[in-house]
PDB file of N, CA and C in Angstrom:
ATOM      1  N   GLN W   1    -126.703 -13.593  22.196  1.00 81.00           N
ATOM      2  CA  GLN W   1    -126.818 -15.023  22.353  1.00 81.00           C
ATOM      3  C   GLN W   1    -125.495 -15.588  22.857  1.00 81.00           C
ATOM      4  N   ALA W   2    -125.591 -16.676  23.592  1.00 79.00           N
ATOM      5  CA  ALA W   2    -124.406 -17.269  24.211  1.00 79.00           C
ATOM      6  C   ALA W   2    -123.341 -17.637  23.188  1.00 79.00           C
ATOM      7  N   GLY W   3    -123.747 -18.109  22.033  1.00 77.00           N
ATOM      8  CA  GLY W   3    -122.787 -18.501  21.012  1.00 77.00           C
ATOM      9  C   GLY W   3    -122.013 -17.340  20.416  1.00 77.00           C
ATOM     10  N   ASP W   4    -122.496 -16.108  20.607  1.00 79.00           N
ATOM     11  CA  ASP W   4    -121.827 -14.924  20.063  1.00 79.00           C
ATOM     12  C   ASP W   4    -120.844 -14.292  21.042  1.00 79.00           C
ATOM     13  N   LEU W   5    -120.825 -14.755  22.288  1.00 84.00           N
ATOM     14  CA  LEU W   5    -119.931 -14.182  23.291  1.00 84.00           C
ATOM     15  C   LEU W   5    -118.488 -14.572  23.010  1.00 84.00           C
ATOM     16  N   GLU W   6    -117.560 -13.777  23.548  1.00 84.00           N
ATOM     17  CA  GLU W   6    -116.138 -14.045  23.361  1.00 84.00           C
ATOM     18  C   GLU W   6    -115.417 -13.968  24.701  1.00 84.00           C
ATOM     19  N   GLU W   7    -114.279 -14.634  24.790  1.00 89.00           N
ATOM     20  CA  GLU W   7    -113.445 -14.521  25.977  1.00 89.00           C
ATOM     21  C   GLU W   7    -113.034 -13.062  26.143  1.00 89.00           C
ATOM     22  N   GLY W   8    -113.044 -12.586  27.391  1.00 87.00           N
ATOM     23  CA  GLY W   8    -112.681 -11.203  27.673  1.00 87.00           C
ATOM     24  C   GLY W   8    -113.864 -10.263  27.748  1.00 87.00           C
ATOM     25  N   SER W   9    -115.058 -10.725  27.362  1.00 88.00           N
ATOM     26  CA  SER W   9    -116.239  -9.874  27.475  1.00 88.00           C
ATOM     27  C   SER W   9    -116.917 -10.134  28.819  1.00 88.00           C
ATOM     28  N   TYR W  10    -117.864  -9.275  29.154  1.00 90.00           N
ATOM     29  CA  TYR W  10    -118.551  -9.351  30.440  1.00 90.00           C
ATOM     30  C   TYR W  10    -119.959  -9.893  30.249  1.00 90.00           C
ATOM     31  N   VAL W  11    -120.392 -10.733  31.195  1.00 91.00           N
ATOM     32  CA  VAL W  11    -121.702 -11.359  31.114  1.00 91.00           C
ATOM     33  C   VAL W  11    -122.184 -11.651  32.537  1.00 91.00           C
ATOM     34  N   VAL W  12    -123.489 -11.836  32.697  1.00 89.00           N
ATOM     35  CA  VAL W  12    -124.045 -12.211  34.003  1.00 89.00           C
ATOM     36  C   VAL W  12    -124.144 -13.730  34.069  1.00 89.00           C
ATOM     37  N   ILE W  13    -123.513 -14.319  35.093  1.00 90.00           N
ATOM     38  CA  ILE W  13    -123.603 -15.754  35.340  1.00 90.00           C
ATOM     39  C   ILE W  13    -124.136 -15.938  36.749  1.00 90.00           C
ATOM     40  N   LYS W  14    -125.285 -16.588  36.864  1.00 90.00           N
ATOM     41  CA  LYS W  14    -125.914 -16.857  38.158  1.00 90.00           C
ATOM     42  C   LYS W  14    -126.047 -15.585  38.997  1.00 90.00           C
ATOM     43  N   GLY W  15    -126.396 -14.479  38.334  1.00 89.00           N
ATOM     44  CA  GLY W  15    -126.630 -13.221  39.026  1.00 89.00           C
ATOM     45  C   GLY W  15    -125.385 -12.426  39.360  1.00 89.00           C
ATOM     46  N   HIS W  16    -124.222 -12.839  38.872  1.00 90.00           N
ATOM     47  CA  HIS W  16    -122.961 -12.157  39.167  1.00 90.00           C
ATOM     48  C   HIS W  16    -122.360 -11.601  37.877  1.00 90.00           C
ATOM     49  N   ALA W  17    -121.843 -10.373  37.948  1.00 91.00           N
ATOM     50  CA  ALA W  17    -121.135  -9.792  36.808  1.00 91.00           C
ATOM     51  C   ALA W  17    -119.792 -10.498  36.678  1.00 91.00           C
ATOM     52  N   CYS W  18    -119.542 -11.098  35.520  1.00 91.00           N
ATOM     53  CA  CYS W  18    -118.337 -11.916  35.330  1.00 91.00           C
ATOM     54  C   CYS W  18    -117.584 -11.527  34.068  1.00 91.00           C
ATOM     55  N   LEU W  19    -116.275 -11.713  34.129  1.00 92.00           N
ATOM     56  CA  LEU W  19    -115.406 -11.607  32.971  1.00 92.00           C
ATOM     57  C   LEU W  19    -115.232 -13.012  32.417  1.00 92.00           C
ATOM     58  N   ILE W  20    -115.547 -13.209  31.147  1.00 92.00           N
ATOM     59  CA  ILE W  20    -115.430 -14.543  30.552  1.00 92.00           C
ATOM     60  C   ILE W  20    -113.957 -14.886  30.385  1.00 92.00           C
ATOM     61  N   ARG W  21    -113.546 -15.995  31.011  1.00 93.00           N
ATOM     62  CA  ARG W  21    -112.162 -16.456  30.938  1.00 93.00           C
ATOM     63  C   ARG W  21    -111.997 -17.613  29.966  1.00 93.00           C
ATOM     64  N   ASP W  22    -113.046 -18.397  29.775  1.00 90.00           N
ATOM     65  CA  ASP W  22    -112.923 -19.552  28.886  1.00 90.00           C
ATOM     66  C   ASP W  22    -114.293 -19.916  28.332  1.00 90.00           C
ATOM     67  N   MET W  23    -114.308 -20.198  27.068  1.00 87.00           N
ATOM     68  CA  MET W  23    -115.496 -20.742  26.408  1.00 87.00           C
ATOM     69  C   MET W  23    -115.004 -21.953  25.639  1.00 87.00           C
ATOM     70  N   SER W  24    -115.168 -23.099  26.240  1.00 79.00           N
ATOM     71  CA  SER W  24    -114.648 -24.335  25.654  1.00 79.00           C
ATOM     72  C   SER W  24    -115.381 -24.683  24.366  1.00 79.00           C
ATOM     73  N   THR W  25    -114.964 -25.769  23.783  1.00 68.00           N
ATOM     74  CA  THR W  25    -115.577 -26.202  22.533  1.00 68.00           C
ATOM     75  C   THR W  25    -117.054 -26.513  22.729  1.00 68.00           C
ATOM     76  N   LEU W  26    -117.790 -26.349  21.689  1.00 73.00           N
ATOM     77  CA  LEU W  26    -119.225 -26.620  21.724  1.00 73.00           C
ATOM     78  C   LEU W  26    -119.483 -28.102  21.947  1.00 73.00           C
ATOM     79  N   LYS W  27    -120.532 -28.365  22.701  1.00 73.00           N
ATOM     80  CA  LYS W  27    -120.966 -29.744  22.915  1.00 73.00           C
ATOM     81  C   LYS W  27    -122.331 -29.906  22.266  1.00 73.00           C
ATOM     82  N   VAL W  28    -122.575 -31.062  21.691  1.00 78.00           N
ATOM     83  CA  VAL W  28    -123.861 -31.335  21.048  1.00 78.00           C
ATOM     84  C   VAL W  28    -124.570 -32.415  21.854  1.00 78.00           C
ATOM     85  N   THR W  29    -125.821 -32.129  22.250  1.00 75.00           N
ATOM     86  CA  THR W  29    -126.607 -33.099  23.011  1.00 75.00           C
ATOM     87  C   THR W  29    -127.155 -34.169  22.077  1.00 75.00           C
ATOM     88  N   ARG W  30    -127.751 -35.186  22.674  1.00 79.00           N
ATOM     89  CA  ARG W  30    -128.350 -36.266  21.868  1.00 79.00           C
ATOM     90  C   ARG W  30    -129.435 -35.750  20.927  1.00 79.00           C
ATOM     91  N   ARG W  31    -130.064 -34.666  21.307  1.00 81.00           N
ATOM     92  CA  ARG W  31    -131.136 -34.096  20.481  1.00 81.00           C
ATOM     93  C   ARG W  31    -130.604 -33.107  19.446  1.00 81.00           C
ATOM     94  N   GLY W  32    -129.293 -32.974  19.365  1.00 81.00           N
ATOM     95  CA  GLY W  32    -128.698 -32.096  18.363  1.00 81.00           C
ATOM     96  C   GLY W  32    -128.585 -30.640  18.771  1.00 81.00           C
ATOM     97  N   VAL W  33    -128.823 -30.332  20.049  1.00 81.00           N
ATOM     98  CA  VAL W  33    -128.720 -28.952  20.522  1.00 81.00           C
ATOM     99  C   VAL W  33    -127.260 -28.658  20.863  1.00 81.00           C
ATOM    100  N   GLN W  34    -126.733 -27.572  20.314  1.00 83.00           N
ATOM    101  CA  GLN W  34    -125.361 -27.178  20.631  1.00 83.00           C
ATOM    102  C   GLN W  34    -125.347 -26.406  21.941  1.00 83.00           C
ATOM    103  N   LYS W  35    -124.424 -26.785  22.830  1.00 86.00           N
ATOM    104  CA  LYS W  35    -124.277 -26.090  24.109  1.00 86.00           C
ATOM    105  C   LYS W  35    -122.841 -25.618  24.252  1.00 86.00           C
ATOM    106  N   VAL W  36    -122.678 -24.534  24.973  1.00 87.00           N
ATOM    107  CA  VAL W  36    -121.349 -23.977  25.197  1.00 87.00           C
ATOM    108  C   VAL W  36    -121.134 -23.781  26.701  1.00 87.00           C
ATOM    109  N   PRO W  37    -120.032 -24.304  27.237  1.00 89.00           N
ATOM    110  CA  PRO W  37    -119.709 -24.036  28.640  1.00 89.00           C
ATOM    111  C   PRO W  37    -118.979 -22.693  28.746  1.00 89.00           C
ATOM    112  N   ILE W  38    -119.467 -21.831  29.624  1.00 91.00           N
ATOM    113  CA  ILE W  38    -118.875 -20.510  29.830  1.00 91.00           C
ATOM    114  C   ILE W  38    -118.293 -20.478  31.237  1.00 91.00           C
ATOM    115  N   ILE W  39    -117.008 -20.160  31.349  1.00 92.00           N
ATOM    116  CA  ILE W  39    -116.355 -20.035  32.653  1.00 92.00           C
ATOM    117  C   ILE W  39    -115.993 -18.568  32.833  1.00 92.00           C
ATOM    118  N   GLY W  40    -116.457 -17.989  33.928  1.00 93.00           N
ATOM    119  CA  GLY W  40    -116.197 -16.579  34.190  1.00 93.00           C
ATOM    120  C   GLY W  40    -115.699 -16.347  35.595  1.00 93.00           C
ATOM    121  N   LEU W  41    -115.087 -15.177  35.802  1.00 93.00           N
ATOM    122  CA  LEU W  41    -114.646 -14.756  37.125  1.00 93.00           C
ATOM    123  C   LEU W  41    -115.502 -13.586  37.561  1.00 93.00           C
ATOM    124  N   ASP W  42    -116.108 -13.705  38.745  1.00 92.00           N
ATOM    125  CA  ASP W  42    -116.882 -12.613  39.324  1.00 92.00           C
ATOM    126  C   ASP W  42    -115.946 -11.419  39.477  1.00 92.00           C
ATOM    127  N   ILE W  43    -116.294 -10.263  38.896  1.00 88.00           N
ATOM    128  CA  ILE W  43    -115.389  -9.119  38.919  1.00 88.00           C
ATOM    129  C   ILE W  43    -115.258  -8.498  40.302  1.00 88.00           C
ATOM    130  N   PHE W  44    -116.151  -8.826  41.221  1.00 85.00           N
ATOM    131  CA  PHE W  44    -116.078  -8.259  42.561  1.00 85.00           C
ATOM    132  C   PHE W  44    -115.439  -9.202  43.569  1.00 85.00           C
ATOM    133  N   SER W  45    -115.667 -10.492  43.449  1.00 85.00           N
ATOM    134  CA  SER W  45    -115.127 -11.437  44.438  1.00 85.00           C
ATOM    135  C   SER W  45    -113.993 -12.300  43.900  1.00 85.00           C
ATOM    136  N   GLY W  46    -113.852 -12.376  42.577  1.00 87.00           N
ATOM    137  CA  GLY W  46    -112.837 -13.233  41.977  1.00 87.00           C
ATOM    138  C   GLY W  46    -113.238 -14.697  41.932  1.00 87.00           C
ATOM    139  N   LYS W  47    -114.454 -15.002  42.373  1.00 92.00           N
ATOM    140  CA  LYS W  47    -114.935 -16.382  42.398  1.00 92.00           C
ATOM    141  C   LYS W  47    -115.181 -16.892  40.976  1.00 92.00           C
ATOM    142  N   LYS W  48    -114.774 -18.129  40.721  1.00 95.00           N
ATOM    143  CA  LYS W  48    -114.953 -18.762  39.415  1.00 95.00           C
ATOM    144  C   LYS W  48    -116.375 -19.318  39.322  1.00 95.00           C
ATOM    145  N   LEU W  49    -117.074 -18.988  38.241  1.00 94.00           N
ATOM    146  CA  LEU W  49    -118.432 -19.473  38.009  1.00 94.00           C
ATOM    147  C   LEU W  49    -118.499 -20.130  36.640  1.00 94.00           C
ATOM    148  N   GLU W  50    -119.298 -21.189  36.541  1.00 92.00           N
ATOM    149  CA  GLU W  50    -119.442 -21.898  35.275  1.00 92.00           C
ATOM    150  C   GLU W  50    -120.921 -22.007  34.926  1.00 92.00           C
ATOM    151  N   TYR W  51    -121.211 -21.876  33.650  1.00 90.00           N
ATOM    152  CA  TYR W  51    -122.587 -21.959  33.176  1.00 90.00           C
ATOM    153  C   TYR W  51    -122.572 -22.647  31.818  1.00 90.00           C
ATOM    154  N   ILE W  52    -123.392 -23.661  31.659  1.00 88.00           N
ATOM    155  CA  ILE W  52    -123.504 -24.367  30.382  1.00 88.00           C
ATOM    156  C   ILE W  52    -124.899 -24.098  29.839  1.00 88.00           C
ATOM    157  N   CYS W  53    -124.964 -23.598  28.616  1.00 85.00           N
ATOM    158  CA  CYS W  53    -126.259 -23.239  28.046  1.00 85.00           C
ATOM    159  C   CYS W  53    -126.244 -23.447  26.536  1.00 85.00           C
ATOM    160  N   PRO W  54    -127.429 -23.515  25.937  1.00 83.00           N
ATOM    161  CA  PRO W  54    -127.500 -23.617  24.477  1.00 83.00           C
ATOM    162  C   PRO W  54    -126.882 -22.374  23.830  1.00 83.00           C
ATOM    163  N   THR W  55    -126.280 -22.552  22.674  1.00 81.00           N
ATOM    164  CA  THR W  55    -125.655 -21.414  21.996  1.00 81.00           C
ATOM    165  C   THR W  55    -126.675 -20.341  21.622  1.00 81.00           C
ATOM    166  N   ALA W  56    -127.939 -20.711  21.492  1.00 80.00           N
ATOM    167  CA  ALA W  56    -128.980 -19.749  21.133  1.00 80.00           C
ATOM    168  C   ALA W  56    -129.581 -19.045  22.350  1.00 80.00           C
ATOM    169  N   ALA W  57    -129.140 -19.387  23.560  1.00 83.00           N
ATOM    170  CA  ALA W  57    -129.701 -18.786  24.776  1.00 83.00           C
ATOM    171  C   ALA W  57    -129.354 -17.304  24.857  1.00 83.00           C
ATOM    172  N   GLU W  58    -130.332 -16.514  25.279  1.00 84.00           N
ATOM    173  CA  GLU W  58    -130.097 -15.086  25.497  1.00 84.00           C
ATOM    174  C   GLU W  58    -129.322 -14.911  26.799  1.00 84.00           C
ATOM    175  N   MET W  59    -128.286 -14.087  26.778  1.00 85.00           N
ATOM    176  CA  MET W  59    -127.455 -13.833  27.955  1.00 85.00           C
ATOM    177  C   MET W  59    -127.463 -12.344  28.248  1.00 85.00           C
ATOM    178  N   ASP W  60    -127.465 -11.993  29.539  1.00 84.00           N
ATOM    179  CA  ASP W  60    -127.348 -10.593  29.932  1.00 84.00           C
ATOM    180  C   ASP W  60    -125.882 -10.194  29.870  1.00 84.00           C
ATOM    181  N   VAL W  61    -125.595  -9.150  29.107  1.00 82.00           N
ATOM    182  CA  VAL W  61    -124.233  -8.644  28.973  1.00 82.00           C
ATOM    183  C   VAL W  61    -124.091  -7.443  29.895  1.00 82.00           C
ATOM    184  N   GLN W  62    -122.969  -7.357  30.595  1.00 76.00           N
ATOM    185  CA  GLN W  62    -122.736  -6.289  31.560  1.00 76.00           C
ATOM    186  C   GLN W  62    -121.918  -5.159  30.958  1.00 76.00           C
ATOM    187  N   ASN W  63    -122.263  -3.943  31.334  1.00 81.00           N
ATOM    188  CA  ASN W  63    -121.417  -2.787  31.064  1.00 81.00           C
ATOM    189  C   ASN W  63    -120.612  -2.557  32.329  1.00 81.00           C
ATOM    190  N   VAL W  64    -119.313  -2.737  32.248  1.00 86.00           N
ATOM    191  CA  VAL W  64    -118.441  -2.601  33.408  1.00 86.00           C
ATOM    192  C   VAL W  64    -117.583  -1.366  33.218  1.00 86.00           C
ATOM    193  N   GLU W  65    -117.500  -0.561  34.279  1.00 84.00           N
ATOM    194  CA  GLU W  65    -116.716   0.664  34.234  1.00 84.00           C
ATOM    195  C   GLU W  65    -115.711   0.640  35.371  1.00 84.00           C
ATOM    196  N   TYR W  66    -114.482   1.021  35.065  1.00 84.00           N
ATOM    197  CA  TYR W  66    -113.429   1.120  36.076  1.00 84.00           C
ATOM    198  C   TYR W  66    -113.020   2.581  36.199  1.00 84.00           C
ATOM    199  N   ILE W  67    -112.917   3.063  37.443  1.00 83.00           N
ATOM    200  CA  ILE W  67    -112.485   4.436  37.701  1.00 83.00           C
ATOM    201  C   ILE W  67    -111.332   4.382  38.691  1.00 83.00           C
ATOM    202  N   ASP W  68    -110.249   5.112  38.378  1.00 83.00           N
ATOM    203  CA  ASP W  68    -109.102   5.204  39.284  1.00 83.00           C
ATOM    204  C   ASP W  68    -109.256   6.433  40.167  1.00 83.00           C
ATOM    205  N   TYR W  69    -109.011   6.253  41.466  1.00 78.00           N
ATOM    206  CA  TYR W  69    -109.029   7.347  42.427  1.00 78.00           C
ATOM    207  C   TYR W  69    -107.693   7.392  43.144  1.00 78.00           C
ATOM    208  N   GLU W  70    -107.211   8.606  43.429  1.00 78.00           N
ATOM    209  CA  GLU W  70    -106.039   8.750  44.276  1.00 78.00           C
ATOM    210  C   GLU W  70    -106.523   8.688  45.721  1.00 78.00           C
ATOM    211  N   LEU W  71    -105.878   7.848  46.512  1.00 73.00           N
ATOM    212  CA  LEU W  71    -106.278   7.698  47.910  1.00 73.00           C
ATOM    213  C   LEU W  71    -105.660   8.826  48.713  1.00 73.00           C
ATOM    214  N   MET W  72    -106.493   9.730  49.207  1.00 72.00           N
ATOM    215  CA  MET W  72    -106.026  10.875  49.988  1.00 72.00           C
ATOM    216  C   MET W  72    -105.919  10.526  51.464  1.00 72.00           C
ATOM    217  N   GLY W  73    -106.762   9.658  51.923  1.00 64.00           N
ATOM    218  CA  GLY W  73    -106.778   9.257  53.324  1.00 64.00           C
ATOM    219  C   GLY W  73    -107.971   8.360  53.550  1.00 64.00           C
ATOM    220  N   PHE W  74    -108.074   7.862  54.762  1.00 62.00           N
ATOM    221  CA  PHE W  74    -109.202   7.001  55.086  1.00 62.00           C
ATOM    222  C   PHE W  74    -109.452   7.065  56.580  1.00 62.00           C
ATOM    223  N   SER W  75    -110.628   6.669  56.955  1.00 62.00           N
ATOM    224  CA  SER W  75    -110.949   6.509  58.369  1.00 62.00           C
ATOM    225  C   SER W  75    -111.510   5.108  58.542  1.00 62.00           C
ATOM    226  N   LEU W  76    -111.463   4.616  59.738  1.00 62.00           N
ATOM    227  CA  LEU W  76    -111.901   3.244  59.979  1.00 62.00           C
ATOM    228  C   LEU W  76    -113.382   3.040  59.699  1.00 62.00           C
ATOM    229  N   ASP W  77    -114.160   4.131  59.742  1.00 59.00           N
ATOM    230  CA  ASP W  77    -115.591   3.978  59.486  1.00 59.00           C
ATOM    231  C   ASP W  77    -115.960   4.222  58.023  1.00 59.00           C
ATOM    232  N   GLY W  78    -114.969   4.438  57.146  1.00 53.00           N
ATOM    233  CA  GLY W  78    -115.245   4.559  55.716  1.00 53.00           C
ATOM    234  C   GLY W  78    -115.610   5.954  55.255  1.00 53.00           C
ATOM    235  N   ASN W  79    -115.352   6.984  56.048  1.00 51.00           N
ATOM    236  CA  ASN W  79    -115.684   8.347  55.640  1.00 51.00           C
ATOM    237  C   ASN W  79    -114.724   8.868  54.582  1.00 51.00           C
ATOM    238  N   GLU W  80    -115.186   9.838  53.800  1.00 54.00           N
ATOM    239  CA  GLU W  80    -114.493  10.518  52.716  1.00 54.00           C
ATOM    240  C   GLU W  80    -114.426   9.628  51.497  1.00 54.00           C
ATOM    241  N   LYS W  81    -114.692  10.223  50.367  1.00 55.00           N
ATOM    242  CA  LYS W  81    -115.227   9.507  49.197  1.00 55.00           C
ATOM    243  C   LYS W  81    -116.275   8.611  49.805  1.00 55.00           C
ATOM    244  N   THR W  82    -117.247   9.294  50.321  1.00 57.00           N
ATOM    245  CA  THR W  82    -118.160   8.769  51.324  1.00 57.00           C
ATOM    246  C   THR W  82    -118.859   7.464  50.979  1.00 57.00           C
ATOM    247  N   ASP W  83    -118.888   7.088  49.723  1.00 66.00           N
ATOM    248  CA  ASP W  83    -119.594   5.840  49.430  1.00 66.00           C
ATOM    249  C   ASP W  83    -118.651   4.644  49.275  1.00 66.00           C
ATOM    250  N   LEU W  84    -117.377   4.810  49.631  1.00 70.00           N
ATOM    251  CA  LEU W  84    -116.416   3.708  49.571  1.00 70.00           C
ATOM    252  C   LEU W  84    -115.781   3.490  50.937  1.00 70.00           C
ATOM    253  N   SER W  85    -115.503   2.251  51.243  1.00 71.00           N
ATOM    254  CA  SER W  85    -114.726   1.935  52.443  1.00 71.00           C
ATOM    255  C   SER W  85    -113.697   0.886  52.064  1.00 71.00           C
ATOM    256  N   LEU W  86    -112.669   0.753  52.881  1.00 74.00           N
ATOM    257  CA  LEU W  86    -111.623  -0.221  52.585  1.00 74.00           C
ATOM    258  C   LEU W  86    -112.183  -1.631  52.657  1.00 74.00           C
ATOM    259  N   PRO W  87    -111.741  -2.496  51.754  1.00 76.00           N
ATOM    260  CA  PRO W  87    -112.201  -3.888  51.811  1.00 76.00           C
ATOM    261  C   PRO W  87    -111.596  -4.616  53.000  1.00 76.00           C
ATOM    262  N   ASP W  88    -112.255  -5.671  53.425  1.00 79.00           N
ATOM    263  CA  ASP W  88    -111.720  -6.509  54.493  1.00 79.00           C
ATOM    264  C   ASP W  88    -110.601  -7.374  53.937  1.00 79.00           C
ATOM    265  N   GLY W  89    -109.823  -7.944  54.822  1.00 82.00           N
ATOM    266  CA  GLY W  89    -108.816  -8.921  54.425  1.00 82.00           C
ATOM    267  C   GLY W  89    -107.506  -8.311  53.988  1.00 82.00           C
ATOM    268  N   PRO W  90    -106.707  -9.114  53.278  1.00 86.00           N
ATOM    269  CA  PRO W  90    -105.352  -8.702  52.914  1.00 86.00           C
ATOM    270  C   PRO W  90    -105.295  -7.471  52.003  1.00 86.00           C
ATOM    271  N   LEU W  91    -106.266  -7.311  51.104  1.00 81.00           N
ATOM    272  CA  LEU W  91    -106.253  -6.151  50.218  1.00 81.00           C
ATOM    273  C   LEU W  91    -106.414  -4.867  51.015  1.00 81.00           C
ATOM    274  N   GLY W  92    -107.372  -4.842  51.933  1.00 80.00           N
ATOM    275  CA  GLY W  92    -107.575  -3.666  52.769  1.00 80.00           C
ATOM    276  C   GLY W  92    -106.351  -3.361  53.618  1.00 80.00           C
ATOM    277  N   SER W  93    -105.725  -4.396  54.158  1.00 86.00           N
ATOM    278  CA  SER W  93    -104.511  -4.215  54.966  1.00 86.00           C
ATOM    279  C   SER W  93    -103.379  -3.639  54.125  1.00 86.00           C
ATOM    280  N   ALA W  94    -103.225  -4.132  52.902  1.00 85.00           N
ATOM    281  CA  ALA W  94    -102.158  -3.645  52.021  1.00 85.00           C
ATOM    282  C   ALA W  94    -102.369  -2.174  51.663  1.00 85.00           C
ATOM    283  N   ILE W  95    -103.610  -1.785  51.386  1.00 81.00           N
ATOM    284  CA  ILE W  95    -103.914  -0.384  51.070  1.00 81.00           C
ATOM    285  C   ILE W  95    -103.619   0.490  52.283  1.00 81.00           C
ATOM    286  N   ARG W  96    -104.068   0.057  53.456  1.00 83.00           N
ATOM    287  CA  ARG W  96    -103.857   0.810  54.692  1.00 83.00           C
ATOM    288  C   ARG W  96    -102.358   0.992  54.966  1.00 83.00           C
ATOM    289  N   GLU W  97    -101.574  -0.085  54.851  1.00 86.00           N
ATOM    290  CA  GLU W  97    -100.134  -0.021  55.114  1.00 86.00           C
ATOM    291  C   GLU W  97     -99.427   0.900  54.125  1.00 86.00           C
ATOM    292  N   ALA W  98     -99.793   0.831  52.851  1.00 83.00           N
ATOM    293  CA  ALA W  98     -99.160   1.685  51.843  1.00 83.00           C
ATOM    294  C   ALA W  98     -99.409   3.154  52.148  1.00 83.00           C
ATOM    295  N   LYS W  99    -100.625   3.490  52.528  1.00 79.00           N
ATOM    296  CA  LYS W  99    -100.953   4.887  52.821  1.00 79.00           C
ATOM    297  C   LYS W  99    -100.258   5.343  54.091  1.00 79.00           C
ATOM    298  N   GLU W 100    -100.222   4.490  55.122  1.00 82.00           N
ATOM    299  CA  GLU W 100     -99.561   4.856  56.378  1.00 82.00           C
ATOM    300  C   GLU W 100     -98.056   5.019  56.190  1.00 82.00           C
ATOM    301  N   ASP W 101     -97.472   4.305  55.219  1.00 84.00           N
ATOM    302  CA  ASP W 101     -96.040   4.427  54.924  1.00 84.00           C
ATOM    303  C   ASP W 101     -95.740   5.641  54.047  1.00 84.00           C
ATOM    304  N   GLY W 102     -96.767   6.394  53.692  1.00 81.00           N
ATOM    305  CA  GLY W 102     -96.586   7.604  52.903  1.00 81.00           C
ATOM    306  C   GLY W 102     -96.454   7.372  51.408  1.00 81.00           C
ATOM    307  N   LYS W 103     -96.756   6.193  50.946  1.00 80.00           N
ATOM    308  CA  LYS W 103     -96.659   5.892  49.516  1.00 80.00           C
ATOM    309  C   LYS W 103     -97.854   6.487  48.769  1.00 80.00           C
ATOM    310  N   ALA W 104     -97.591   6.979  47.556  1.00 80.00           N
ATOM    311  CA  ALA W 104     -98.692   7.446  46.712  1.00 80.00           C
ATOM    312  C   ALA W 104     -99.544   6.225  46.372  1.00 80.00           C
ATOM    313  N   THR W 105    -100.827   6.310  46.664  1.00 77.00           N
ATOM    314  CA  THR W 105    -101.696   5.148  46.523  1.00 77.00           C
ATOM    315  C   THR W 105    -102.921   5.512  45.696  1.00 77.00           C
ATOM    316  N   SER W 106    -103.239   4.660  44.741  1.00 80.00           N
ATOM    317  CA  SER W 106    -104.479   4.844  43.997  1.00 80.00           C
ATOM    318  C   SER W 106    -105.267   3.542  44.070  1.00 80.00           C
ATOM    319  N   VAL W 107    -106.560   3.666  43.923  1.00 78.00           N
ATOM    320  CA  VAL W 107    -107.426   2.489  43.940  1.00 78.00           C
ATOM    321  C   VAL W 107    -108.271   2.495  42.675  1.00 78.00           C
ATOM    322  N   LYS W 108    -108.589   1.315  42.191  1.00 80.00           N
ATOM    323  CA  LYS W 108    -109.434   1.168  41.007  1.00 80.00           C
ATOM    324  C   LYS W 108    -110.773   0.618  41.482  1.00 80.00           C
ATOM    325  N   VAL W 109    -111.841   1.320  41.152  1.00 80.00           N
ATOM    326  CA  VAL W 109    -113.177   0.933  41.583  1.00 80.00           C
ATOM    327  C   VAL W 109    -113.966   0.453  40.365  1.00 80.00           C
ATOM    328  N   ALA W 110    -114.544  -0.731  40.482  1.00 80.00           N
ATOM    329  CA  ALA W 110    -115.339  -1.304  39.396  1.00 80.00           C
ATOM    330  C   ALA W 110    -116.820  -1.135  39.702  1.00 80.00           C
ATOM    331  N   SER W 111    -117.588  -0.836  38.665  1.00 80.00           N
ATOM    332  CA  SER W 111    -119.040  -0.827  38.803  1.00 80.00           C
ATOM    333  C   SER W 111    -119.625  -1.545  37.596  1.00 80.00           C
ATOM    334  N   ALA W 112    -120.675  -2.302  37.838  1.00 79.00           N
ATOM    335  CA  ALA W 112    -121.336  -3.048  36.768  1.00 79.00           C
ATOM    336  C   ALA W 112    -122.781  -2.601  36.697  1.00 79.00           C
ATOM    337  N   LEU W 113    -123.226  -2.284  35.490  1.00 68.00           N
ATOM    338  CA  LEU W 113    -124.597  -1.814  35.292  1.00 68.00           C
ATOM    339  C   LEU W 113    -125.400  -2.836  34.530  1.00 68.00           C
TER     340      LEU W 113
END
């Protein structure tokens, strides 16, 4: 139930696996229903999501697993560790530059079930 969740746990908000960052004080509606605002960060995009629901509402809790891999190399088409490719944007560029500079590089891969 939403009222039993804690900051730092994982939950599904609007279809996204999120890490709960804030659960503000309970609010009581005119009808006496207690509601809790839940603010979470999407573990894949970093996007902030907010959901307000009754404390008795059933919530989907996520099992999140992180695995560290040593980056041996990469190709532009994403081959080797064949189901992963470098992300777009600054993170992908930083990983690429570190590996090209000969730095020991590891990546952390998150999966949510």
